[in-house]
Structures are given as structure tokens and as C-alpha cells.
């Protein structure tokens, strides 16, 4: 956060990517010295790299995913239980991701970020698909016409 607090511009827009945020050295379990270059907190990383603007955009996106998943779960829990289960699972994974991001670089490493971001997009796609039944019927008919040729 030392680099982040240099000026009002870096506080609002961040320092950007490419800068080393920390330069700590620690002793590894095998006795070798390791260099730690990223804080183990996705929110601190986002605040440092993208400033308040980037952090607020990230939080708004996660809030939108949680809201959409909760709304989808409530809408479909009685009629389409499989869809409701998807939204419930997505909501639980999103909460897990946000909690994990406090102590790990959750959104910076591929084995966390890829499933997390895929699921975020899937929440919006499934919600859009089931929110407009006439649109997905037309899409299904188009797919069936193409496949049957």
C-alpha cells in the first residue's frame, strides 16, 4: 500500500500492472529463500493496481453476481429445482471466493480465477436464458433447424 498512497491519482486509479507490490523474502520449507511479490489478499491487490475505481468495479460485479444468483434461486426454487440448485451452488461458490480472497490471491491465480470467472458468466447467461422464455424457445428452434439439416 506504500506505492498506492503516493498521490491522489494512484489512490483513485492505482499504480497499474507490472509493478512489484511487495518484495518480501521468506524461508521456504525446503530451506531455500523465496521472494513473495504479491500480497495474499485479492482486495489489496485490486486496490493497489486499479485504485478505488477498480476495487469498486470489482465489488459491484461480485454484488451483481450474488444478487442475480439469489434472485434466480428465489424465482426457480419451486418450479425448476435444477436451475434453482445451480443458482444456489453459484451463490455459495461466490461467497467462498470472496471469503477466500481475504487470505489468498484468489482472483490472481488461474486455478481459482478461471472457475470463478466462468461461474460468474454462467450465472448471467443462465439467468438471461430462463428470464425470457420466448427468446430461448426461438433459439432452440434455430439450433434444431441447423442440426436437422
PDB file of C-alpha atoms in Angstrom:
ATOM      1  CA  UNK A   1       0.000   0.000   0.000  1.00  0.00           C
ATOM      2  CA  UNK A   2       3.041   2.257   0.190  1.00  0.00           C
ATOM      3  CA  UNK A   3       3.181   2.710  -3.605  1.00  0.00           C
ATOM      4  CA  UNK A   4      -0.593   3.174  -3.699  1.00  0.00           C
ATOM      5  CA  UNK A   5      -0.555   6.137  -1.294  1.00  0.00           C
ATOM      6  CA  UNK A   6       1.949   8.275  -3.237  1.00  0.00           C
ATOM      7  CA  UNK A   7      -0.617  10.576  -4.798  1.00  0.00           C
ATOM      8  CA  UNK A   8      -4.320  11.137  -5.264  1.00  0.00           C
ATOM      9  CA  UNK A   9      -4.023   9.781  -8.823  1.00  0.00           C
ATOM     10  CA  UNK A  10      -2.601   6.443  -7.647  1.00  0.00           C
ATOM     11  CA  UNK A  11      -5.270   6.212  -4.947  1.00  0.00           C
ATOM     12  CA  UNK A  12      -8.063   6.727  -7.478  1.00  0.00           C
ATOM     13  CA  UNK A  13      -6.601   4.844 -10.477  1.00  0.00           C
ATOM     14  CA  UNK A  14      -3.957   2.607  -8.876  1.00  0.00           C
ATOM     15  CA  UNK A  15      -0.345   2.004  -9.836  1.00  0.00           C
ATOM     16  CA  UNK A  16      -1.141  -0.318 -12.734  1.00  0.00           C
ATOM     17  CA  UNK A  17       0.150  -3.762 -13.546  1.00  0.00           C
ATOM     18  CA  UNK A  18       3.810  -4.722 -13.807  1.00  0.00           C
ATOM     19  CA  UNK A  19       4.944  -3.081 -10.576  1.00  0.00           C
ATOM     20  CA  UNK A  20       6.055  -5.349  -7.757  1.00  0.00           C
ATOM     21  CA  UNK A  21       3.672  -4.766  -4.863  1.00  0.00           C
ATOM     22  CA  UNK A  22       5.778  -6.389  -2.158  1.00  0.00           C
ATOM     23  CA  UNK A  23       9.336  -7.569  -2.110  1.00  0.00           C
ATOM     24  CA  UNK A  24       9.440  -9.853   0.883  1.00  0.00           C
ATOM     25  CA  UNK A  25      11.790 -12.773   1.233  1.00  0.00           C
ATOM     26  CA  UNK A  26      10.940 -15.767   3.336  1.00  0.00           C
ATOM     27  CA  UNK A  27      12.444 -19.129   4.121  1.00  0.00           C
ATOM     28  CA  UNK A  28      10.751 -21.972   2.240  1.00  0.00           C
ATOM     29  CA  UNK A  29      10.057 -25.384   3.749  1.00  0.00           C
ATOM     30  CA  UNK A  30      12.997 -26.800   1.798  1.00  0.00           C
ATOM     31  CA  UNK A  31      15.362 -24.237   3.325  1.00  0.00           C
ATOM     32  CA  UNK A  32      15.626 -22.088   0.204  1.00  0.00           C
ATOM     33  CA  UNK A  33      14.825 -18.387   0.153  1.00  0.00           C
ATOM     34  CA  UNK A  34      11.649 -17.435  -1.691  1.00  0.00           C
ATOM     35  CA  UNK A  35      10.560 -13.999  -2.876  1.00  0.00           C
ATOM     36  CA  UNK A  36       6.922 -13.033  -2.299  1.00  0.00           C
ATOM     37  CA  UNK A  37       5.867 -10.378  -4.805  1.00  0.00           C
ATOM     38  CA  UNK A  38       2.093 -10.217  -4.309  1.00  0.00           C
ATOM     39  CA  UNK A  39       0.039  -9.643  -1.176  1.00  0.00           C
ATOM     40  CA  UNK A  40      -2.091 -12.624  -0.215  1.00  0.00           C
ATOM     41  CA  UNK A  41      -5.283 -10.614  -0.437  1.00  0.00           C
ATOM     42  CA  UNK A  42      -7.119 -10.021  -3.730  1.00  0.00           C
ATOM     43  CA  UNK A  43      -8.764  -6.857  -2.438  1.00  0.00           C
ATOM     44  CA  UNK A  44      -5.437  -5.229  -1.510  1.00  0.00           C
ATOM     45  CA  UNK A  45      -4.036  -6.252  -4.893  1.00  0.00           C
ATOM     46  CA  UNK A  46      -7.012  -4.746  -6.738  1.00  0.00           C
ATOM     47  CA  UNK A  47      -6.894  -1.564  -4.666  1.00  0.00           C
ATOM     48  CA  UNK A  48      -3.152  -1.171  -5.303  1.00  0.00           C
ATOM     49  CA  UNK A  49      -3.227  -1.976  -9.004  1.00  0.00           C
ATOM     50  CA  UNK A  50      -6.551  -0.413 -10.050  1.00  0.00           C
ATOM     51  CA  UNK A  51      -7.206   2.092  -7.285  1.00  0.00           C
ATOM     52  CA  UNK A  52     -10.561   2.827  -5.731  1.00  0.00           C
ATOM     53  CA  UNK A  53     -12.188   2.788  -9.170  1.00  0.00           C
ATOM     54  CA  UNK A  54     -11.067  -0.770  -9.910  1.00  0.00           C
ATOM     55  CA  UNK A  55     -11.920  -2.018  -6.433  1.00  0.00           C
ATOM     56  CA  UNK A  56     -15.422  -0.555  -6.617  1.00  0.00           C
ATOM     57  CA  UNK A  57     -15.984  -2.061 -10.076  1.00  0.00           C
ATOM     58  CA  UNK A  58     -14.812  -5.460  -8.815  1.00  0.00           C
ATOM     59  CA  UNK A  59     -17.064  -5.285  -5.757  1.00  0.00           C
ATOM     60  CA  UNK A  60     -20.030  -4.159  -7.889  1.00  0.00           C
ATOM     61  CA  UNK A  61     -19.518  -7.116 -10.241  1.00  0.00           C
ATOM     62  CA  UNK A  62     -19.442  -9.578  -7.355  1.00  0.00           C
ATOM     63  CA  UNK A  63     -22.500  -7.942  -5.797  1.00  0.00           C
ATOM     64  CA  UNK A  64     -24.323  -8.272  -9.136  1.00  0.00           C
ATOM     65  CA  UNK A  65     -23.450 -11.977  -9.314  1.00  0.00           C
ATOM     66  CA  UNK A  66     -24.690 -12.576  -5.770  1.00  0.00           C
ATOM     67  CA  UNK A  67     -27.876 -10.598  -6.409  1.00  0.00           C
ATOM     68  CA  UNK A  68     -28.573 -12.400  -9.708  1.00  0.00           C
ATOM     69  CA  UNK A  69     -27.925 -15.831  -8.160  1.00  0.00           C
ATOM     70  CA  UNK A  70     -30.144 -15.074  -5.154  1.00  0.00           C
ATOM     71  CA  UNK A  71     -32.904 -13.735  -7.378  1.00  0.00           C
ATOM     72  CA  UNK A  72     -32.622 -16.768  -9.672  1.00  0.00           C
ATOM     73  CA  UNK A  73     -32.738 -19.153  -6.736  1.00  0.00           C
ATOM     74  CA  UNK A  74     -35.848 -17.489  -5.304  1.00  0.00           C
ATOM     75  CA  UNK A  75     -37.573 -17.407  -8.695  1.00  0.00           C
ATOM     76  CA  UNK A  76     -36.969 -21.066  -9.577  1.00  0.00           C
ATOM     77  CA  UNK A  77     -36.869 -22.893  -6.224  1.00  0.00           C
ATOM     78  CA  UNK A  78     -40.449 -24.131  -6.585  1.00  0.00           C
ATOM     79  CA  UNK A  79     -40.750 -24.593 -10.360  1.00  0.00           C
ATOM     80  CA  UNK A  80     -37.334 -25.574 -11.744  1.00  0.00           C
ATOM     81  CA  UNK A  81     -35.407 -27.172  -8.937  1.00  0.00           C
ATOM     82  CA  UNK A  82     -32.322 -27.978 -11.041  1.00  0.00           C
ATOM     83  CA  UNK A  83     -31.981 -24.345 -12.103  1.00  0.00           C
ATOM     84  CA  UNK A  84     -32.532 -23.253  -8.500  1.00  0.00           C
ATOM     85  CA  UNK A  85     -29.808 -25.677  -7.375  1.00  0.00           C
ATOM     86  CA  UNK A  86     -27.416 -24.168  -9.938  1.00  0.00           C
ATOM     87  CA  UNK A  87     -28.085 -20.660  -8.610  1.00  0.00           C
ATOM     88  CA  UNK A  88     -27.703 -21.817  -5.004  1.00  0.00           C
ATOM     89  CA  UNK A  89     -24.394 -23.535  -5.809  1.00  0.00           C
ATOM     90  CA  UNK A  90     -23.152 -20.479  -7.679  1.00  0.00           C
ATOM     91  CA  UNK A  91     -24.100 -18.244  -4.773  1.00  0.00           C
ATOM     92  CA  UNK A  92     -22.255 -20.478  -2.288  1.00  0.00           C
ATOM     93  CA  UNK A  93     -19.156 -20.630  -4.504  1.00  0.00           C
ATOM     94  CA  UNK A  94     -19.213 -16.845  -4.904  1.00  0.00           C
ATOM     95  CA  UNK A  95     -19.348 -16.380  -1.128  1.00  0.00           C
ATOM     96  CA  UNK A  96     -16.496 -18.880  -0.748  1.00  0.00           C
ATOM     97  CA  UNK A  97     -14.475 -16.984  -3.377  1.00  0.00           C
ATOM     98  CA  UNK A  98     -14.950 -13.642  -1.662  1.00  0.00           C
ATOM     99  CA  UNK A  99     -14.004 -15.050   1.742  1.00  0.00           C
ATOM    100  CA  UNK A 100     -11.003 -16.890   0.310  1.00  0.00           C
ATOM    101  CA  UNK A 101      -9.831 -13.694  -1.415  1.00  0.00           C
ATOM    102  CA  UNK A 102      -9.151 -12.108   2.002  1.00  0.00           C
ATOM    103  CA  UNK A 103      -6.310 -14.535   2.680  1.00  0.00           C
ATOM    104  CA  UNK A 104      -5.267 -15.814  -0.742  1.00  0.00           C
ATOM    105  CA  UNK A 105      -4.643 -14.261  -4.163  1.00  0.00           C
ATOM    106  CA  UNK A 106      -7.914 -15.910  -5.223  1.00  0.00           C
ATOM    107  CA  UNK A 107      -8.610 -13.848  -8.336  1.00  0.00           C
ATOM    108  CA  UNK A 108      -4.970 -13.716  -9.453  1.00  0.00           C
ATOM    109  CA  UNK A 109      -4.169 -17.415  -9.864  1.00  0.00           C
ATOM    110  CA  UNK A 110      -5.659 -19.499 -12.649  1.00  0.00           C
ATOM    111  CA  UNK A 111      -6.832 -22.473 -10.608  1.00  0.00           C
ATOM    112  CA  UNK A 112      -9.152 -20.170  -8.637  1.00  0.00           C
ATOM    113  CA  UNK A 113      -9.797 -17.401 -11.147  1.00  0.00           C
ATOM    114  CA  UNK A 114     -10.846 -19.500 -14.154  1.00  0.00           C
ATOM    115  CA  UNK A 115     -13.656 -21.433 -12.424  1.00  0.00           C
ATOM    116  CA  UNK A 116     -14.729 -18.338 -10.528  1.00  0.00           C
ATOM    117  CA  UNK A 117     -14.967 -16.124 -13.592  1.00  0.00           C
ATOM    118  CA  UNK A 118     -16.582 -18.882 -15.661  1.00  0.00           C
ATOM    119  CA  UNK A 119     -19.243 -19.346 -13.000  1.00  0.00           C
ATOM    120  CA  UNK A 120     -19.845 -15.588 -12.844  1.00  0.00           C
ATOM    121  CA  UNK A 121     -20.555 -15.541 -16.572  1.00  0.00           C
ATOM    122  CA  UNK A 122     -22.687 -18.672 -16.329  1.00  0.00           C
ATOM    123  CA  UNK A 123     -24.887 -17.040 -13.665  1.00  0.00           C
ATOM    124  CA  UNK A 124     -25.665 -14.149 -16.010  1.00  0.00           C
ATOM    125  CA  UNK A 125     -26.149 -16.460 -19.021  1.00  0.00           C
ATOM    126  CA  UNK A 126     -28.471 -18.905 -17.243  1.00  0.00           C
ATOM    127  CA  UNK A 127     -30.439 -16.026 -15.769  1.00  0.00           C
ATOM    128  CA  UNK A 128     -30.852 -14.429 -19.194  1.00  0.00           C
ATOM    129  CA  UNK A 129     -31.813 -17.756 -20.778  1.00  0.00           C
ATOM    130  CA  UNK A 130     -34.556 -18.543 -18.276  1.00  0.00           C
ATOM    131  CA  UNK A 131     -35.772 -14.957 -17.835  1.00  0.00           C
ATOM    132  CA  UNK A 132     -37.146 -14.696 -21.368  1.00  0.00           C
ATOM    133  CA  UNK A 133     -38.845 -17.982 -22.328  1.00  0.00           C
ATOM    134  CA  UNK A 134     -39.857 -16.835 -25.803  1.00  0.00           C
ATOM    135  CA  UNK A 135     -36.272 -15.915 -26.651  1.00  0.00           C
ATOM    136  CA  UNK A 136     -34.859 -19.290 -25.652  1.00  0.00           C
ATOM    137  CA  UNK A 137     -37.642 -21.134 -27.479  1.00  0.00           C
ATOM    138  CA  UNK A 138     -36.684 -19.252 -30.647  1.00  0.00           C
ATOM    139  CA  UNK A 139     -33.013 -20.090 -30.043  1.00  0.00           C
ATOM    140  CA  UNK A 140     -33.861 -23.762 -29.502  1.00  0.00           C
ATOM    141  CA  UNK A 141     -35.842 -23.833 -32.753  1.00  0.00           C
ATOM    142  CA  UNK A 142     -32.942 -22.246 -34.637  1.00  0.00           C
ATOM    143  CA  UNK A 143     -30.499 -24.815 -33.241  1.00  0.00           C
ATOM    144  CA  UNK A 144     -32.869 -27.674 -34.096  1.00  0.00           C
ATOM    145  CA  UNK A 145     -33.271 -26.360 -37.658  1.00  0.00           C
ATOM    146  CA  UNK A 146     -29.499 -26.154 -38.131  1.00  0.00           C
ATOM    147  CA  UNK A 147     -28.850 -29.575 -36.603  1.00  0.00           C
ATOM    148  CA  UNK A 148     -31.581 -31.313 -38.612  1.00  0.00           C
ATOM    149  CA  UNK A 149     -30.153 -30.155 -41.986  1.00  0.00           C
TER     150      UNK A 149
END
